[in-house]
PDB file of N, CA, C and O in Angstrom:
ATOM      1  N   UNK L   1       0.833  -1.171   0.000  1.00  0.00           N
ATOM      2  CA  UNK L   1       0.000   0.000   0.000  1.00  0.00           C
ATOM      3  C   UNK L   1       0.887   1.246   0.000  1.00  0.00           C
ATOM      4  O   UNK L   1       1.902   1.299   0.666  1.00  0.00           O
ATOM      5  N   UNK L   2       0.476   2.241  -0.771  1.00  0.00           N
ATOM      6  CA  UNK L   2       1.258   3.464  -0.873  1.00  0.00           C
ATOM      7  C   UNK L   2       0.965   4.407   0.283  1.00  0.00           C
ATOM      8  O   UNK L   2      -0.124   4.416   0.829  1.00  0.00           O
ATOM      9  N   UNK L   3       1.952   5.205   0.640  1.00  0.00           N
ATOM     10  CA  UNK L   3       1.799   6.134   1.744  1.00  0.00           C
ATOM     11  C   UNK L   3       1.173   7.451   1.293  1.00  0.00           C
ATOM     12  O   UNK L   3       0.545   8.129   2.085  1.00  0.00           O
ATOM     13  N   UNK L   4       1.354   7.823   0.038  1.00  0.00           N
ATOM     14  CA  UNK L   4       0.858   9.101  -0.457  1.00  0.00           C
ATOM     15  C   UNK L   4       0.067   8.893  -1.741  1.00  0.00           C
ATOM     16  O   UNK L   4       0.366   7.985  -2.520  1.00  0.00           O
ATOM     17  N   UNK L   5      -0.934   9.752  -1.948  1.00  0.00           N
ATOM     18  CA  UNK L   5      -1.733   9.722  -3.164  1.00  0.00           C
ATOM     19  C   UNK L   5      -1.844  11.128  -3.716  1.00  0.00           C
ATOM     20  O   UNK L   5      -1.871  12.100  -2.966  1.00  0.00           O
ATOM     21  N   UNK L   6      -1.946  11.217  -5.018  1.00  0.00           N
ATOM     22  CA  UNK L   6      -2.251  12.476  -5.682  1.00  0.00           C
ATOM     23  C   UNK L   6      -3.667  12.383  -6.222  1.00  0.00           C
ATOM     24  O   UNK L   6      -3.963  11.512  -7.038  1.00  0.00           O
ATOM     25  N   UNK L   7      -4.563  13.239  -5.737  1.00  0.00           N
ATOM     26  CA  UNK L   7      -5.975  13.206  -6.127  1.00  0.00           C
ATOM     27  C   UNK L   7      -6.342  14.494  -6.839  1.00  0.00           C
ATOM     28  O   UNK L   7      -5.941  15.585  -6.412  1.00  0.00           O
ATOM     29  N   UNK L   8      -7.130  14.378  -7.914  1.00  0.00           N
ATOM     30  CA  UNK L   8      -7.668  15.580  -8.535  1.00  0.00           C
ATOM     31  C   UNK L   8      -8.623  16.233  -7.554  1.00  0.00           C
ATOM     32  O   UNK L   8      -9.429  15.558  -6.915  1.00  0.00           O
ATOM     33  N   UNK L   9      -8.545  17.536  -7.424  1.00  0.00           N
ATOM     34  CA  UNK L   9      -9.335  18.230  -6.411  1.00  0.00           C
ATOM     35  C   UNK L   9     -10.832  18.165  -6.720  1.00  0.00           C
ATOM     36  O   UNK L   9     -11.644  18.046  -5.818  1.00  0.00           O
ATOM     37  N   UNK L  10     -11.222  18.228  -7.983  1.00  0.00           N
ATOM     38  CA  UNK L  10     -12.643  18.278  -8.322  1.00  0.00           C
ATOM     39  C   UNK L  10     -13.326  16.924  -8.251  1.00  0.00           C
ATOM     40  O   UNK L  10     -14.407  16.794  -7.700  1.00  0.00           O
ATOM     41  N   UNK L  11     -12.696  15.889  -8.780  1.00  0.00           N
ATOM     42  CA  UNK L  11     -13.358  14.584  -8.878  1.00  0.00           C
ATOM     43  C   UNK L  11     -12.810  13.537  -7.917  1.00  0.00           C
ATOM     44  O   UNK L  11     -13.334  12.425  -7.863  1.00  0.00           O
ATOM     45  N   UNK L  12     -11.739  13.857  -7.188  1.00  0.00           N
ATOM     46  CA  UNK L  12     -11.094  12.926  -6.248  1.00  0.00           C
ATOM     47  C   UNK L  12     -10.558  11.675  -6.956  1.00  0.00           C
ATOM     48  O   UNK L  12     -10.404  10.627  -6.350  1.00  0.00           O
ATOM     49  N   UNK L  13     -10.268  11.792  -8.234  1.00  0.00           N
ATOM     50  CA  UNK L  13      -9.696  10.693  -9.008  1.00  0.00           C
ATOM     51  C   UNK L  13      -8.204  10.571  -8.676  1.00  0.00           C
ATOM     52  O   UNK L  13      -7.487  11.567  -8.615  1.00  0.00           O
ATOM     53  N   UNK L  14      -7.739   9.355  -8.461  1.00  0.00           N
ATOM     54  CA  UNK L  14      -6.332   9.116  -8.137  1.00  0.00           C
ATOM     55  C   UNK L  14      -5.508   9.211  -9.418  1.00  0.00           C
ATOM     56  O   UNK L  14      -5.755   8.480 -10.374  1.00  0.00           O
ATOM     57  N   UNK L  15      -4.532  10.134  -9.438  1.00  0.00           N
ATOM     58  CA  UNK L  15      -3.669  10.286 -10.604  1.00  0.00           C
ATOM     59  C   UNK L  15      -2.235   9.880 -10.315  1.00  0.00           C
ATOM     60  O   UNK L  15      -1.444   9.716 -11.236  1.00  0.00           O
ATOM     61  N   UNK L  16      -1.877   9.724  -9.023  1.00  0.00           N
ATOM     62  CA  UNK L  16      -0.515   9.341  -8.664  1.00  0.00           C
ATOM     63  C   UNK L  16      -0.519   8.640  -7.313  1.00  0.00           C
ATOM     64  O   UNK L  16      -1.325   8.961  -6.445  1.00  0.00           O
ATOM     65  N   UNK L  17       0.385   7.675  -7.174  1.00  0.00           N
ATOM     66  CA  UNK L  17       0.583   6.983  -5.901  1.00  0.00           C
ATOM     67  C   UNK L  17       2.079   6.778  -5.717  1.00  0.00           C
ATOM     68  O   UNK L  17       2.783   6.483  -6.670  1.00  0.00           O
ATOM     69  N   UNK L  18       2.557   6.931  -4.495  1.00  0.00           N
ATOM     70  CA  UNK L  18       3.977   6.750  -4.252  1.00  0.00           C
ATOM     71  C   UNK L  18       4.301   6.677  -2.782  1.00  0.00           C
ATOM     72  O   UNK L  18       3.448   6.881  -1.923  1.00  0.00           O
ATOM     73  N   UNK L  19       5.576   6.415  -2.510  1.00  0.00           N
ATOM     74  CA  UNK L  19       6.026   6.281  -1.127  1.00  0.00           C
ATOM     75  C   UNK L  19       6.594   7.583  -0.575  1.00  0.00           C
ATOM     76  O   UNK L  19       6.784   7.697   0.626  1.00  0.00           O
ATOM     77  N   UNK L  20       6.889   8.554  -1.445  1.00  0.00           N
ATOM     78  CA  UNK L  20       7.386   9.848  -0.989  1.00  0.00           C
ATOM     79  C   UNK L  20       6.645  10.956  -1.726  1.00  0.00           C
ATOM     80  O   UNK L  20       6.038  10.724  -2.776  1.00  0.00           O
ATOM     81  N   UNK L  21       6.722  12.150  -1.186  1.00  0.00           N
ATOM     82  CA  UNK L  21       6.083  13.303  -1.821  1.00  0.00           C
ATOM     83  C   UNK L  21       6.772  13.611  -3.150  1.00  0.00           C
ATOM     84  O   UNK L  21       6.118  14.010  -4.121  1.00  0.00           O
ATOM     85  N   UNK L  22       8.078  13.393  -3.226  1.00  0.00           N
ATOM     86  CA  UNK L  22       8.812  13.630  -4.467  1.00  0.00           C
ATOM     87  C   UNK L  22       8.328  12.694  -5.574  1.00  0.00           C
ATOM     88  O   UNK L  22       8.246  13.099  -6.735  1.00  0.00           O
ATOM     89  N   UNK L  23       8.010  11.433  -5.230  1.00  0.00           N
ATOM     90  CA  UNK L  23       7.446  10.497  -6.211  1.00  0.00           C
ATOM     91  C   UNK L  23       6.122  11.017  -6.756  1.00  0.00           C
ATOM     92  O   UNK L  23       5.863  10.937  -7.955  1.00  0.00           O
ATOM     93  N   UNK L  24       5.302  11.555  -5.875  1.00  0.00           N
ATOM     94  CA  UNK L  24       3.998  12.083  -6.278  1.00  0.00           C
ATOM     95  C   UNK L  24       4.183  13.274  -7.206  1.00  0.00           C
ATOM     96  O   UNK L  24       3.514  13.379  -8.242  1.00  0.00           O
ATOM     97  N   UNK L  25       5.081  14.185  -6.863  1.00  0.00           N
ATOM     98  CA  UNK L  25       5.315  15.357  -7.696  1.00  0.00           C
ATOM     99  C   UNK L  25       5.789  14.958  -9.085  1.00  0.00           C
ATOM    100  O   UNK L  25       5.382  15.543 -10.081  1.00  0.00           O
ATOM    101  N   UNK L  26       6.642  13.939  -9.148  1.00  0.00           N
ATOM    102  CA  UNK L  26       7.128  13.457 -10.447  1.00  0.00           C
ATOM    103  C   UNK L  26       5.987  12.863 -11.271  1.00  0.00           C
ATOM    104  O   UNK L  26       5.871  13.134 -12.462  1.00  0.00           O
ATOM    105  N   UNK L  27       5.133  12.057 -10.649  1.00  0.00           N
ATOM    106  CA  UNK L  27       4.018  11.447 -11.369  1.00  0.00           C
ATOM    107  C   UNK L  27       2.972  12.478 -11.789  1.00  0.00           C
ATOM    108  O   UNK L  27       2.357  12.337 -12.841  1.00  0.00           O
ATOM    109  N   UNK L  28       2.772  13.513 -10.970  1.00  0.00           N
ATOM    110  CA  UNK L  28       1.828  14.569 -11.337  1.00  0.00           C
ATOM    111  C   UNK L  28       2.355  15.338 -12.533  1.00  0.00           C
ATOM    112  O   UNK L  28       1.596  15.676 -13.451  1.00  0.00           O
ATOM    113  N   UNK L  29       3.647  15.605 -12.583  1.00  0.00           N
ATOM    114  CA  UNK L  29       4.235  16.259 -13.740  1.00  0.00           C
ATOM    115  C   UNK L  29       4.046  15.410 -14.994  1.00  0.00           C
ATOM    116  O   UNK L  29       3.710  15.928 -16.067  1.00  0.00           O
ATOM    117  N   UNK L  30       4.232  14.107 -14.864  1.00  0.00           N
ATOM    118  CA  UNK L  30       3.995  13.190 -15.987  1.00  0.00           C
ATOM    119  C   UNK L  30       2.519  13.228 -16.404  1.00  0.00           C
ATOM    120  O   UNK L  30       2.200  13.229 -17.593  1.00  0.00           O
ATOM    121  N   UNK L  31       1.616  13.294 -15.430  1.00  0.00           N
ATOM    122  CA  UNK L  31       0.184  13.379 -15.711  1.00  0.00           C
ATOM    123  C   UNK L  31      -0.135  14.654 -16.488  1.00  0.00           C
ATOM    124  O   UNK L  31      -0.921  14.641 -17.436  1.00  0.00           O
ATOM    125  N   UNK L  32       0.485  15.771 -16.117  1.00  0.00           N
ATOM    126  CA  UNK L  32       0.266  17.036 -16.819  1.00  0.00           C
ATOM    127  C   UNK L  32       0.750  16.950 -18.264  1.00  0.00           C
ATOM    128  O   UNK L  32       0.130  17.484 -19.169  1.00  0.00           O
ATOM    129  N   UNK L  33       1.854  16.286 -18.468  1.00  0.00           N
ATOM    130  CA  UNK L  33       2.416  16.183 -19.822  1.00  0.00           C
ATOM    131  C   UNK L  33       1.582  15.277 -20.727  1.00  0.00           C
ATOM    132  O   UNK L  33       1.642  15.409 -21.948  1.00  0.00           O
ATOM    133  N   UNK L  34       0.827  14.344 -20.138  1.00  0.00           N
ATOM    134  CA  UNK L  34      -0.028  13.486 -20.945  1.00  0.00           C
ATOM    135  C   UNK L  34      -1.128  14.269 -21.650  1.00  0.00           C
ATOM    136  O   UNK L  34      -1.643  13.841 -22.662  1.00  0.00           O
ATOM    137  N   UNK L  35      -1.494  15.433 -21.127  1.00  0.00           N
ATOM    138  CA  UNK L  35      -2.521  16.249 -21.761  1.00  0.00           C
ATOM    139  C   UNK L  35      -2.047  16.734 -23.131  1.00  0.00           C
ATOM    140  O   UNK L  35      -2.843  16.839 -24.064  1.00  0.00           O
ATOM    141  N   UNK L  36      -0.758  16.992 -23.268  1.00  0.00           N
ATOM    142  CA  UNK L  36      -0.210  17.429 -24.548  1.00  0.00           C
ATOM    143  C   UNK L  36      -0.330  16.342 -25.608  1.00  0.00           C
ATOM    144  O   UNK L  36      -0.378  16.624 -26.793  1.00  0.00           O
ATOM    145  N   UNK L  37      -0.370  15.078 -25.159  1.00  0.00           N
ATOM    146  CA  UNK L  37      -0.485  13.949 -26.086  1.00  0.00           C
ATOM    147  C   UNK L  37      -1.929  13.543 -26.313  1.00  0.00           C
ATOM    148  O   UNK L  37      -2.193  12.504 -26.906  1.00  0.00           O
ATOM    149  N   UNK L  38      -2.869  14.351 -25.784  1.00  0.00           N
ATOM    150  CA  UNK L  38      -4.315  14.140 -25.952  1.00  0.00           C
ATOM    151  C   UNK L  38      -4.797  12.837 -25.315  1.00  0.00           C
ATOM    152  O   UNK L  38      -5.730  12.214 -25.789  1.00  0.00           O
ATOM    153  N   UNK L  39      -4.178  12.429 -24.218  1.00  0.00           N
ATOM    154  CA  UNK L  39      -4.625  11.251 -23.487  1.00  0.00           C
ATOM    155  C   UNK L  39      -5.812  11.599 -22.595  1.00  0.00           C
ATOM    156  O   UNK L  39      -6.709  10.803 -22.399  1.00  0.00           O
ATOM    157  N   UNK L  40      -5.831  12.816 -22.056  1.00  0.00           N
ATOM    158  CA  UNK L  40      -6.937  13.281 -21.219  1.00  0.00           C
ATOM    159  C   UNK L  40      -6.993  14.805 -21.287  1.00  0.00           C
ATOM    160  O   UNK L  40      -6.140  15.431 -21.904  1.00  0.00           O
ATOM    161  N   UNK L  41      -7.996  15.402 -20.650  1.00  0.00           N
ATOM    162  CA  UNK L  41      -8.149  16.865 -20.658  1.00  0.00           C
ATOM    163  C   UNK L  41      -8.205  17.434 -19.249  1.00  0.00           C
ATOM    164  O   UNK L  41      -8.729  18.510 -19.041  1.00  0.00           O
ATOM    165  N   UNK L  42      -7.648  16.743 -18.286  1.00  0.00           N
ATOM    166  CA  UNK L  42      -7.729  17.157 -16.881  1.00  0.00           C
ATOM    167  C   UNK L  42      -6.421  17.750 -16.369  1.00  0.00           C
ATOM    168  O   UNK L  42      -6.198  17.809 -15.178  1.00  0.00           O
ATOM    169  N   UNK L  43      -5.568  18.219 -17.231  1.00  0.00           N
ATOM    170  CA  UNK L  43      -4.245  18.680 -16.831  1.00  0.00           C
ATOM    171  C   UNK L  43      -4.208  20.002 -16.115  1.00  0.00           C
ATOM    172  O   UNK L  43      -3.211  20.334 -15.498  1.00  0.00           O
ATOM    173  N   UNK L  44      -5.265  20.803 -16.194  1.00  0.00           N
ATOM    174  CA  UNK L  44      -5.250  22.122 -15.563  1.00  0.00           C
ATOM    175  C   UNK L  44      -5.883  22.136 -14.189  1.00  0.00           C
ATOM    176  O   UNK L  44      -5.988  23.184 -13.576  1.00  0.00           O
ATOM    177  N   UNK L  45      -6.332  21.019 -13.685  1.00  0.00           N
ATOM    178  CA  UNK L  45      -6.962  20.948 -12.372  1.00  0.00           C
ATOM    179  C   UNK L  45      -5.901  20.796 -11.283  1.00  0.00           C
ATOM    180  O   UNK L  45      -4.895  20.127 -11.489  1.00  0.00           O
ATOM    181  N   UNK L  46      -6.109  21.409 -10.129  1.00  0.00           N
ATOM    182  CA  UNK L  46      -5.145  21.238  -9.038  1.00  0.00           C
ATOM    183  C   UNK L  46      -5.181  19.808  -8.485  1.00  0.00           C
ATOM    184  O   UNK L  46      -6.212  19.138  -8.520  1.00  0.00           O
ATOM    185  N   UNK L  47      -4.038  19.358  -7.989  1.00  0.00           N
ATOM    186  CA  UNK L  47      -3.904  18.011  -7.454  1.00  0.00           C
ATOM    187  C   UNK L  47      -3.584  18.115  -5.970  1.00  0.00           C
ATOM    188  O   UNK L  47      -2.676  18.841  -5.568  1.00  0.00           O
ATOM    189  N   UNK L  48      -4.334  17.395  -5.147  1.00  0.00           N
ATOM    190  CA  UNK L  48      -4.091  17.348  -3.705  1.00  0.00           C
ATOM    191  C   UNK L  48      -3.190  16.163  -3.391  1.00  0.00           C
ATOM    192  O   UNK L  48      -3.441  15.056  -3.853  1.00  0.00           O
ATOM    193  N   UNK L  49      -2.156  16.393  -2.604  1.00  0.00           N
ATOM    194  CA  UNK L  49      -1.300  15.312  -2.135  1.00  0.00           C
ATOM    195  C   UNK L  49      -1.754  14.982  -0.720  1.00  0.00           C
ATOM    196  O   UNK L  49      -1.769  15.843   0.154  1.00  0.00           O
ATOM    197  N   UNK L  50      -2.170  13.740  -0.509  1.00  0.00           N
ATOM    198  CA  UNK L  50      -2.653  13.324   0.802  1.00  0.00           C
ATOM    199  C   UNK L  50      -1.797  12.181   1.334  1.00  0.00           C
ATOM    200  O   UNK L  50      -1.273  11.372   0.572  1.00  0.00           O
ATOM    201  N   UNK L  51      -1.651  12.143   2.655  1.00  0.00           N
ATOM    202  CA  UNK L  51      -0.960  11.049   3.328  1.00  0.00           C
ATOM    203  C   UNK L  51      -2.013  10.049   3.766  1.00  0.00           C
ATOM    204  O   UNK L  51      -2.985  10.417   4.423  1.00  0.00           O
ATOM    205  N   UNK L  52      -1.835   8.786   3.390  1.00  0.00           N
ATOM    206  CA  UNK L  52      -2.780   7.735   3.742  1.00  0.00           C
ATOM    207  C   UNK L  52      -2.202   6.959   4.919  1.00  0.00           C
ATOM    208  O   UNK L  52      -1.087   6.464   4.861  1.00  0.00           O
ATOM    209  N   UNK L  53      -2.971   6.867   5.994  1.00  0.00           N
ATOM    210  CA  UNK L  53      -2.523   6.149   7.178  1.00  0.00           C
ATOM    211  C   UNK L  53      -2.669   4.646   6.974  1.00  0.00           C
ATOM    212  O   UNK L  53      -3.357   4.184   6.062  1.00  0.00           O
ATOM    213  N   UNK L  54      -2.050   3.861   7.821  1.00  0.00           N
ATOM    214  CA  UNK L  54      -1.990   2.412   7.656  1.00  0.00           C
ATOM    215  C   UNK L  54      -3.347   1.727   7.591  1.00  0.00           C
ATOM    216  O   UNK L  54      -3.520   0.758   6.881  1.00  0.00           O
ATOM    217  N   UNK L  55      -4.317   2.208   8.348  1.00  0.00           N
ATOM    218  CA  UNK L  55      -5.617   1.544   8.339  1.00  0.00           C
ATOM    219  C   UNK L  55      -6.389   1.798   7.044  1.00  0.00           C
ATOM    220  O   UNK L  55      -7.381   1.136   6.783  1.00  0.00           O
ATOM    221  N   UNK L  56      -5.926   2.752   6.223  1.00  0.00           N
ATOM    222  CA  UNK L  56      -6.568   3.007   4.943  1.00  0.00           C
ATOM    223  C   UNK L  56      -7.836   3.825   5.029  1.00  0.00           C
ATOM    224  O   UNK L  56      -8.433   4.162   4.031  1.00  0.00           O
ATOM    225  N   UNK L  57      -8.258   4.165   6.216  1.00  0.00           N
ATOM    226  CA  UNK L  57      -9.493   4.913   6.413  1.00  0.00           C
ATOM    227  C   UNK L  57      -9.239   6.415   6.490  1.00  0.00           C
ATOM    228  O   UNK L  57     -10.043   7.200   6.057  1.00  0.00           O
ATOM    229  N   UNK L  58      -8.115   6.819   7.082  1.00  0.00           N
ATOM    230  CA  UNK L  58      -7.838   8.224   7.310  1.00  0.00           C
ATOM    231  C   UNK L  58      -6.876   8.752   6.254  1.00  0.00           C
ATOM    232  O   UNK L  58      -5.954   8.057   5.835  1.00  0.00           O
ATOM    233  N   UNK L  59      -7.107   9.996   5.842  1.00  0.00           N
ATOM    234  CA  UNK L  59      -6.205  10.675   4.936  1.00  0.00           C
ATOM    235  C   UNK L  59      -5.962  12.079   5.471  1.00  0.00           C
ATOM    236  O   UNK L  59      -6.871  12.701   6.009  1.00  0.00           O
ATOM    237  N   UNK L  60      -4.734  12.570   5.336  1.00  0.00           N
ATOM    238  CA  UNK L  60      -4.399  13.913   5.792  1.00  0.00           C
ATOM    239  C   UNK L  60      -3.820  14.688   4.619  1.00  0.00           C
ATOM    240  O   UNK L  60      -2.884  14.232   3.962  1.00  0.00           O
ATOM    241  N   UNK L  61      -4.380  15.860   4.341  1.00  0.00           N
ATOM    242  CA  UNK L  61      -3.911  16.695   3.246  1.00  0.00           C
ATOM    243  C   UNK L  61      -2.527  17.235   3.562  1.00  0.00           C
ATOM    244  O   UNK L  61      -2.299  17.812   4.623  1.00  0.00           O
ATOM    245  N   UNK L  62      -1.596  17.031   2.647  1.00  0.00           N
ATOM    246  CA  UNK L  62      -0.232  17.519   2.816  1.00  0.00           C
ATOM    247  C   UNK L  62      -0.056  18.848   2.089  1.00  0.00           C
ATOM    248  O   UNK L  62       0.397  19.823   2.659  1.00  0.00           O
ATOM    249  N   UNK L  63      -0.409  18.882   0.804  1.00  0.00           N
ATOM    250  CA  UNK L  63      -0.296  20.116   0.029  1.00  0.00           C
ATOM    251  C   UNK L  63      -1.085  19.996  -1.256  1.00  0.00           C
ATOM    252  O   UNK L  63      -1.500  18.912  -1.641  1.00  0.00           O
ATOM    253  N   UNK L  64      -1.281  21.134  -1.909  1.00  0.00           N
ATOM    254  CA  UNK L  64      -1.973  21.181  -3.198  1.00  0.00           C
ATOM    255  C   UNK L  64      -0.965  21.616  -4.246  1.00  0.00           C
ATOM    256  O   UNK L  64      -0.248  22.598  -4.059  1.00  0.00           O
ATOM    257  N   UNK L  65      -0.905  20.874  -5.355  1.00  0.00           N
ATOM    258  CA  UNK L  65       0.052  21.158  -6.406  1.00  0.00           C
ATOM    259  C   UNK L  65      -0.654  21.883  -7.542  1.00  0.00           C
ATOM    260  O   UNK L  65      -1.665  21.416  -8.070  1.00  0.00           O
ATOM    261  N   UNK L  66      -0.129  23.039  -7.928  1.00  0.00           N
ATOM    262  CA  UNK L  66      -0.629  23.814  -9.068  1.00  0.00           C
ATOM    263  C   UNK L  66       0.518  23.905 -10.064  1.00  0.00           C
ATOM    264  O   UNK L  66       1.416  24.704  -9.900  1.00  0.00           O
ATOM    265  N   UNK L  67       0.517  23.083 -11.068  1.00  0.00           N
ATOM    266  CA  UNK L  67       1.548  23.131 -12.102  1.00  0.00           C
ATOM    267  C   UNK L  67       0.871  23.556 -13.395  1.00  0.00           C
ATOM    268  O   UNK L  67      -0.068  22.906 -13.863  1.00  0.00           O
ATOM    269  N   UNK L  68       1.313  24.663 -13.969  1.00  0.00           N
ATOM    270  CA  UNK L  68       0.689  25.166 -15.210  1.00  0.00           C
ATOM    271  C   UNK L  68       1.581  24.944 -16.371  1.00  0.00           C
ATOM    272  O   UNK L  68       2.642  25.070 -16.521  1.00  0.00           O
TER     273      UNK L  68
END
């Protein structure tokens, strides 16, 4: 199970999962670049980085990523 998730702020869709915040930032950047290849159209939405606790029930917001 991953410790951190990157969620789209509007739809709560998971766009990145990783063990560190740096992993999440890298995957979110990759997600943004996929919009240029016409894979999706959600590249301009902010992404919330949340910490997922071991029980899987609780999540704590770490930061919001705005990459334009």
